[in-house]
Tab-separated table of C-alpha atoms in Angstrom:
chain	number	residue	atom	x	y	z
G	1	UNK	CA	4.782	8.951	-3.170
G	2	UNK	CA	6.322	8.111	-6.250
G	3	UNK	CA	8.761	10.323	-8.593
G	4	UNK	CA	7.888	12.210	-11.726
G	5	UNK	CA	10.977	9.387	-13.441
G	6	UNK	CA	9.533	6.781	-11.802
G	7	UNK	CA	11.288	4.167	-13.635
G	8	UNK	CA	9.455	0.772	-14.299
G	9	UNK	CA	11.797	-2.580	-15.080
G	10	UNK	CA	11.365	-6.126	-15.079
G	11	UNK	CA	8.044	-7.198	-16.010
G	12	UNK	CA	6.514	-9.430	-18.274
G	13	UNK	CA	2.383	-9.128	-19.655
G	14	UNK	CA	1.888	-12.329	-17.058
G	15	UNK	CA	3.586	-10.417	-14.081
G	16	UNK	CA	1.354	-7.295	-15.073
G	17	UNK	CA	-1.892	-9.157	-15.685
G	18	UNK	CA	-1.044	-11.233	-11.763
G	19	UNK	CA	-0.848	-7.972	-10.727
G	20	UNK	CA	-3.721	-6.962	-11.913
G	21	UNK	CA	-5.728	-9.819	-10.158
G	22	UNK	CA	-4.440	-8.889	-6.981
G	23	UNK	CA	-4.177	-5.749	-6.105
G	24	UNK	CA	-7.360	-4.329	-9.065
G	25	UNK	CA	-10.237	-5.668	-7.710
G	26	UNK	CA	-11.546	-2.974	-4.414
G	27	UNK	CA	-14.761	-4.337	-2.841
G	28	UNK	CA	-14.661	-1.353	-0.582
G	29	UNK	CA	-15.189	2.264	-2.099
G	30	UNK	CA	-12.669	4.509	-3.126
G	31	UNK	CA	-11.729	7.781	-5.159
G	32	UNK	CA	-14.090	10.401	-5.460
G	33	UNK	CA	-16.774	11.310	-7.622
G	34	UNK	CA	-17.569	14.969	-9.321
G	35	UNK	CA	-20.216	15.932	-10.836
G	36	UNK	CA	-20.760	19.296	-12.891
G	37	UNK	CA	-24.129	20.684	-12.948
G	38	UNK	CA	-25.435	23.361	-15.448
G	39	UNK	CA	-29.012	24.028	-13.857
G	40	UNK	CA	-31.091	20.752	-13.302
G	41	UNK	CA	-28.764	19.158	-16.218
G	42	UNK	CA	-25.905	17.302	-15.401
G	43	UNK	CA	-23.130	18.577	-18.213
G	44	UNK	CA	-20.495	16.605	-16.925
G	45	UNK	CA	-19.562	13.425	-14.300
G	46	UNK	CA	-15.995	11.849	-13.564
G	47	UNK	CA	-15.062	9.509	-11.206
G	48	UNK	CA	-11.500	8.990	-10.093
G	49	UNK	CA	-11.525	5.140	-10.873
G	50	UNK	CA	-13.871	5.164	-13.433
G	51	UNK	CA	-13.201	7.782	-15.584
G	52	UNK	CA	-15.873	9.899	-17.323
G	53	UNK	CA	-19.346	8.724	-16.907
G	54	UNK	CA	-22.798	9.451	-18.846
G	55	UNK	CA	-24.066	12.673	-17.725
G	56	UNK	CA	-27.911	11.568	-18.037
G	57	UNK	CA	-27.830	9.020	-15.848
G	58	UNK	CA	-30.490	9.895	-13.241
G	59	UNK	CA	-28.647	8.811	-10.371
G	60	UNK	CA	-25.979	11.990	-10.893
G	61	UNK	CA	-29.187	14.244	-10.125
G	62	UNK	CA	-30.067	12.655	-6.566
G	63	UNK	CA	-29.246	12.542	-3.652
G	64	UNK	CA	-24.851	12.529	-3.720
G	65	UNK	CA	-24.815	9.605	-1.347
G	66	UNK	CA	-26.728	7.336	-3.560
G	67	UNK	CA	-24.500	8.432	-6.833
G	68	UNK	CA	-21.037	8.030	-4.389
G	69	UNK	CA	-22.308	4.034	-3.559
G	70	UNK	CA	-23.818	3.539	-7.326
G	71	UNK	CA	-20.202	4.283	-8.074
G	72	UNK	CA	-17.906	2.512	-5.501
G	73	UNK	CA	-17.072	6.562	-4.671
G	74	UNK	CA	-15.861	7.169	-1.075
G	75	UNK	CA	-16.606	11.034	-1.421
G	76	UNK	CA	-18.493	13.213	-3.940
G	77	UNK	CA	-18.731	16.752	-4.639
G	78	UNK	CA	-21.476	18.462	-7.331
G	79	UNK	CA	-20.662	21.691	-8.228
G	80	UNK	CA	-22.350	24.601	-10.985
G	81	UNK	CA	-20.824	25.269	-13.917
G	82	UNK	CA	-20.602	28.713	-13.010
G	83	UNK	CA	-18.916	28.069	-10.162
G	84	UNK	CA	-15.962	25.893	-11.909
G	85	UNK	CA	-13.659	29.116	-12.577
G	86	UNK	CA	-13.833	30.228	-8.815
G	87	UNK	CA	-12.314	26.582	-8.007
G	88	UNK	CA	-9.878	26.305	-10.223
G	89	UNK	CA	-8.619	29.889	-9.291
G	90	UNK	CA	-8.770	28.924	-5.761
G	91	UNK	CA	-6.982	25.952	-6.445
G	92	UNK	CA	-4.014	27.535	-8.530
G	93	UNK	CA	-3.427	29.783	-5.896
G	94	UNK	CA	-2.756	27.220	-3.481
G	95	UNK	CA	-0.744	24.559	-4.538
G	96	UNK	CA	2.979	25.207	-5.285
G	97	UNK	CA	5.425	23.896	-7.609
G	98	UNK	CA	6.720	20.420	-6.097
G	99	UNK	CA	3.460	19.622	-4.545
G	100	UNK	CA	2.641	16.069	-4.421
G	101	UNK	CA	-0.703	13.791	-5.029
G	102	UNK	CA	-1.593	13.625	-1.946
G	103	UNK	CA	-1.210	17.924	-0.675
G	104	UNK	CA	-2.593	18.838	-3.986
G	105	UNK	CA	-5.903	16.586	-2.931
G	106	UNK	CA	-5.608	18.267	0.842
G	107	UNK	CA	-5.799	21.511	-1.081
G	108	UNK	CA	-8.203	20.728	-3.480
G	109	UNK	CA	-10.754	19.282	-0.212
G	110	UNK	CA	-10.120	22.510	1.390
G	111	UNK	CA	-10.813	24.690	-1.514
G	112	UNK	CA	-14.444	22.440	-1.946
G	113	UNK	CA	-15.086	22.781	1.775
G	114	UNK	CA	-14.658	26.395	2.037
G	115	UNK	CA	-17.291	26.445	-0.707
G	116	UNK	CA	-19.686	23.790	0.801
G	117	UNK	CA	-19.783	25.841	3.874
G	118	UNK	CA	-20.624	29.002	1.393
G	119	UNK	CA	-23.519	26.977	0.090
G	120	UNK	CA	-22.336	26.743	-3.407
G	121	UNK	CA	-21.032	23.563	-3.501
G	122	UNK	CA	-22.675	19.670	-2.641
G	123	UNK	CA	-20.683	17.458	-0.719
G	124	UNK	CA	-20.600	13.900	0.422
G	125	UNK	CA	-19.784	12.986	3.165
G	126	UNK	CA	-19.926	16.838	4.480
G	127	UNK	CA	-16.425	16.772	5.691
G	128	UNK	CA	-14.110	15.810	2.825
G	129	UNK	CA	-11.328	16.283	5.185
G	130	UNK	CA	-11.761	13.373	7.490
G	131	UNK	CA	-11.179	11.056	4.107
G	132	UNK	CA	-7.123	12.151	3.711
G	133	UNK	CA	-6.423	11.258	7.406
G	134	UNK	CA	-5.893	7.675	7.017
G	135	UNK	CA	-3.971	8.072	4.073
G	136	UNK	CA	-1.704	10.500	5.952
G	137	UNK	CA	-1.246	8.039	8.037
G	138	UNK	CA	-0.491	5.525	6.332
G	139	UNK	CA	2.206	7.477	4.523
G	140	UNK	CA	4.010	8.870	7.661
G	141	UNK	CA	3.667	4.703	8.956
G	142	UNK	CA	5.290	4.066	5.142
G	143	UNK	CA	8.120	6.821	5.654
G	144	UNK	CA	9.070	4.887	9.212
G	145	UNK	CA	8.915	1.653	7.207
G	146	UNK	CA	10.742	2.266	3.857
G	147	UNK	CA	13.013	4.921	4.633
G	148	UNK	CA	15.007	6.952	1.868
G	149	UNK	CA	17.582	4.146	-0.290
G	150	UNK	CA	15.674	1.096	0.793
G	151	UNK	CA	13.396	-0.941	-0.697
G	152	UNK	CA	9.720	-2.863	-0.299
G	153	UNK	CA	9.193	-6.199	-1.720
G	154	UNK	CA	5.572	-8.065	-2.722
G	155	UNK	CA	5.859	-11.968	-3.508
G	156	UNK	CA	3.057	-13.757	-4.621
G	157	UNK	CA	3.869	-17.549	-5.002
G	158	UNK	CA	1.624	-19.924	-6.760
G	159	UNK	CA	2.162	-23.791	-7.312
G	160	UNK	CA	5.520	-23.332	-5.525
G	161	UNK	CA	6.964	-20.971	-7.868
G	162	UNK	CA	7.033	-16.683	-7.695
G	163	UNK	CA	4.001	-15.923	-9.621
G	164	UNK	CA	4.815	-12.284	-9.613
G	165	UNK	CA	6.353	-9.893	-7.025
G	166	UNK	CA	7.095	-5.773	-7.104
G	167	UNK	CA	9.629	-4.204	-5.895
G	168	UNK	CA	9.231	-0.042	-4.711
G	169	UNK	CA	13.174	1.514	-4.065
G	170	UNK	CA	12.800	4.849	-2.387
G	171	UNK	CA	14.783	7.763	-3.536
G	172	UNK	CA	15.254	10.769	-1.937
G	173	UNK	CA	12.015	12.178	-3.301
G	174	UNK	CA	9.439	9.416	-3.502
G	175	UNK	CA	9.430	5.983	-4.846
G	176	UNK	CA	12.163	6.405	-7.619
G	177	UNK	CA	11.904	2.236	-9.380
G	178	UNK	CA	9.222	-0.056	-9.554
G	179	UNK	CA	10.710	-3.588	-10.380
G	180	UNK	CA	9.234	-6.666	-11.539
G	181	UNK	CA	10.125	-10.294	-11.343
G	182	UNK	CA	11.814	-11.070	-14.160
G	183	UNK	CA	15.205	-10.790	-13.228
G	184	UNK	CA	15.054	-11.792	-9.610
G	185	UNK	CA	13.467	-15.719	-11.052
G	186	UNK	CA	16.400	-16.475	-12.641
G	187	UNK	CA	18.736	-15.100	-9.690
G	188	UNK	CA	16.796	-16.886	-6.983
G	189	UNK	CA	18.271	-19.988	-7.739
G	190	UNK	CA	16.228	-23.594	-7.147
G	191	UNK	CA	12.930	-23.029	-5.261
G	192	UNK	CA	11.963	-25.693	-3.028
G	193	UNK	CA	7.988	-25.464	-3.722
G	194	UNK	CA	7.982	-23.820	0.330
G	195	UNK	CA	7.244	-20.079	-0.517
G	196	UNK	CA	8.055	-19.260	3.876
G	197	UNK	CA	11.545	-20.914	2.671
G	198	UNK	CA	12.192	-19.582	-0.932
G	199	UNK	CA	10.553	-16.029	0.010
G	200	UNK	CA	14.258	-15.118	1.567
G	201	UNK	CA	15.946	-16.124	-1.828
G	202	UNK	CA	13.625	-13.752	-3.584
G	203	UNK	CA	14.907	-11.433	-1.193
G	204	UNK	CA	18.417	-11.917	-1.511
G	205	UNK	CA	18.265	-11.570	-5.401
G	206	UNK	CA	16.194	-8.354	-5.271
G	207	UNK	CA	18.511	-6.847	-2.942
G	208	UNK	CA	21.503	-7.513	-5.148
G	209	UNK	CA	19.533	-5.634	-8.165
G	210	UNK	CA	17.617	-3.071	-6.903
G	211	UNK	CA	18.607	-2.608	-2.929
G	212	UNK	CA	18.644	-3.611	0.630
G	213	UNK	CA	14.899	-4.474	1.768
G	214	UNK	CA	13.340	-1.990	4.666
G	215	UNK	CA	10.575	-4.582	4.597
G	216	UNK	CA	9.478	-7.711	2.316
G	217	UNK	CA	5.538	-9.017	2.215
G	218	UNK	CA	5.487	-12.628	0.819
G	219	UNK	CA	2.314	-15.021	0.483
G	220	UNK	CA	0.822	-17.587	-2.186
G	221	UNK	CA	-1.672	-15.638	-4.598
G	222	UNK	CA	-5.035	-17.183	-2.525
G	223	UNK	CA	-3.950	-15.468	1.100
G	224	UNK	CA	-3.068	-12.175	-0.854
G	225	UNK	CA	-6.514	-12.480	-2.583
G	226	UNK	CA	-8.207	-13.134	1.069
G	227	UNK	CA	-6.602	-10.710	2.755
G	228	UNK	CA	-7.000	-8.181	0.365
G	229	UNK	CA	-10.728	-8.425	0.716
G	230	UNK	CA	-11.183	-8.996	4.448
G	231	UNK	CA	-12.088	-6.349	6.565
G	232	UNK	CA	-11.644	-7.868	9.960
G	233	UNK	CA	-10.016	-6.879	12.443
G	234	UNK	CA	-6.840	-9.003	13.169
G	235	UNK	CA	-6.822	-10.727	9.605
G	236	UNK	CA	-3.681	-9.528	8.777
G	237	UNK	CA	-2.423	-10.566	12.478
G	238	UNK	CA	-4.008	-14.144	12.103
G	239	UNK	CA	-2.206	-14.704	8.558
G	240	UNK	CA	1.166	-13.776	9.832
G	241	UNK	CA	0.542	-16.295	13.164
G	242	UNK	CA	-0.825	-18.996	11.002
G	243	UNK	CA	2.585	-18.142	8.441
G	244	UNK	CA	0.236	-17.941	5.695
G	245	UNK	CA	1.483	-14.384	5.606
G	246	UNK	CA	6.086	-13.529	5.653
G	247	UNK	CA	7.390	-10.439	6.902
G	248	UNK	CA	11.190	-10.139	6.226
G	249	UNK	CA	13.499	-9.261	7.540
G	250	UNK	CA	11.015	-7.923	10.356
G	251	UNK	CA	11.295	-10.143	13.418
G	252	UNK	CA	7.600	-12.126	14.077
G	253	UNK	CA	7.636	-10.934	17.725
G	254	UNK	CA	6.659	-7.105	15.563
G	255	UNK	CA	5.305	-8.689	12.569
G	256	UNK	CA	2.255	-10.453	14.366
G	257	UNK	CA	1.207	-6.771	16.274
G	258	UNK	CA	2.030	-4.828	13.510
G	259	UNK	CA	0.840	-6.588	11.496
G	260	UNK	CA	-2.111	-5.081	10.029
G	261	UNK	CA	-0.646	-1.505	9.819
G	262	UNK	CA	2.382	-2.551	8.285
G	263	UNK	CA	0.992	-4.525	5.459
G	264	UNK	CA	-2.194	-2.492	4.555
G	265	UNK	CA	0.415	0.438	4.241
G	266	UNK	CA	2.196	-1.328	2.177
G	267	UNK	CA	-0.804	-2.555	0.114
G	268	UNK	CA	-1.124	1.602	-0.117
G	269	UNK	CA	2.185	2.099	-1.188
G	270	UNK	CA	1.324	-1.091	-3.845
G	271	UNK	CA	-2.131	0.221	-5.091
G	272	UNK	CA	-0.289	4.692	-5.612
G	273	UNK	CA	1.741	3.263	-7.525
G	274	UNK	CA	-0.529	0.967	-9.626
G	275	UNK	CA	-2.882	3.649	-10.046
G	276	UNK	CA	-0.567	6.426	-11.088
G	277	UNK	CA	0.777	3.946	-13.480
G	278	UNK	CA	-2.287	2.019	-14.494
G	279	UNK	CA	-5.258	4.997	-14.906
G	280	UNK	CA	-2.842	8.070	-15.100
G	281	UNK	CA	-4.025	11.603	-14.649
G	282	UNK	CA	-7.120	11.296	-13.008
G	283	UNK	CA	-5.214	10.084	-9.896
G	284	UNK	CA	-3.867	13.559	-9.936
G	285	UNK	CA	-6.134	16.023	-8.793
G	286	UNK	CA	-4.279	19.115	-10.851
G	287	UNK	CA	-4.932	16.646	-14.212
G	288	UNK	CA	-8.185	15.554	-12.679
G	289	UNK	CA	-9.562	19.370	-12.902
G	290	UNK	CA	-8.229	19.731	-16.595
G	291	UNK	CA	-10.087	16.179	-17.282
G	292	UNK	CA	-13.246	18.034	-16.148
G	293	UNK	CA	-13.118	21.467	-16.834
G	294	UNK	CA	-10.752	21.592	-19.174
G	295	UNK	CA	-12.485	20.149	-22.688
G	296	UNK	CA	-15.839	19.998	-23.887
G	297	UNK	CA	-17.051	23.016	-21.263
């Protein structure tokens, strides 16, 4: 979802380092984990949070559920070495030029499940595909959202001041800026220590710099933290009732029913960008593949 000139602005280390603590820390799996096999050796192991991992760790020879939970890994594939070439060939003759994160990793699934059905390749869980719906989801919820030349906000408030927000404009082609706090503090004006009341100056000074909000998310850093790591249904719901959790400028009569969709998609939209920016190419499946077969085969 985000541009290949994503442009980044407005952040200081404290605004990256608050982001860090909120949105870094994923109690439930996710990414994948592959694992190269030459005979009963493992040559090679990667996960896509992780990066590469020791090859002789035991658990990389067993059973591929137990190595995806070892690893916080939502889905795991093992292939043989002598199998790598017939992916990647596979794989370069599907994508196309322009195709982004997330149809390159359709691809990619399909290319490992055609295999896994052939016998020649491990997978966990056996159908990879399942694991992109709710992301698809998510996205087509985020393109009704955030429309093309409008703009998400994050606020995080702490001790009744903005300990660090984010701001995602969307271009024609993706999220085009990501846009920190720095700017938007000293534009806010005074802050009254309420963050439900100085949440809608934070809005009005990151419209003025970056551009009219689709949708703004804004909570002190201990709900953010909370809901972040609660699974429950209705969490989100409950926050936005109790106020612990702003929508703006979306009315409360949607906010409350919406609101778990709308602000776990935009927790999605926070944590693709994070990870492109924060871990790099092994969020893309194309640079993942040259990360493992590429060197050291």
């Amino acid at each position: 979802m985000l541009t290949d000139d994503v442009r980044v602005e407005e952040f200081d280390a404290s605004d990256w380092m608050a982001l860090a603590a909120l949105f870094g820390d994923r109690p439930e799996p996710s990414g994948g984990l592959i694992v190269i096999r030459d005979g009963s050796r493992v040559a090679k192991a990667v996960s896509t949070s992780r990066g590469r991992l020791e090859p002789g760790d035991p658990a990389l020879r067993g059973p591929l559920s137990d190595a995806a939970q070892l690893y916080g890994a939502r889905w795991a594939a093992r292939i043989e070495r002598n199998v790598v070439p017939h992916v990647v060939d596979e794989l370069a003759r599907a994508v196309s030029r322009g195709d982004d994160a997330l149809t390159q990793a359709t691809k990619l699934v399909d290319v490992l499940r055609t295999l896994s059905d052939a016998g020649v390749v491990e997978t966990h869980p056996g159908e990879l595909r399942r694991l992109l719906t709710k992301e698809r989801l998510l996205r087509r919820l985020v393109d009704v959202i955030c429309p093309a030349g409008k703009t998400v906000l994050f606020g995080a408030f702490e001790n009744g001041e903005v300990r660090t927000s984010v701001a995602l404009h969307r271009g024609d082609h993706g999220f085009d800026r990501v846009v920190g706090p720095a700017t938007a503090r000293t534009e806010m004006g005074l802050v009254s220590g309420d963050f439900t009341r100085d949440a809608r100056g934070l809005a009005r000074a990151v419209e003025l710099g970056v551009g009219p909000l689709a949708l703004g998310c804004f909570a002190e850093v201990h709900v953010w933290k909370d809901l972040l790591a609660d699974t429950t249904p209705g969490a989100w719901a409950a926050a936005v009732a109790a106020r612990q959790l702003v929508f703006h400028p979306l009315a409360p009569a949607l906010a409350i029913p919406l609101g778990v969709d709308i602000g776990r998609a935009a927790v999605a939209v926070a944590r693709d960008w994070a990870a492109k920016l924060g871990v790099g190419s092994l969020f893309d499946p194309i640079s993942l593949l040259g990360e493992l077969f590429g060197r050291n085969r």
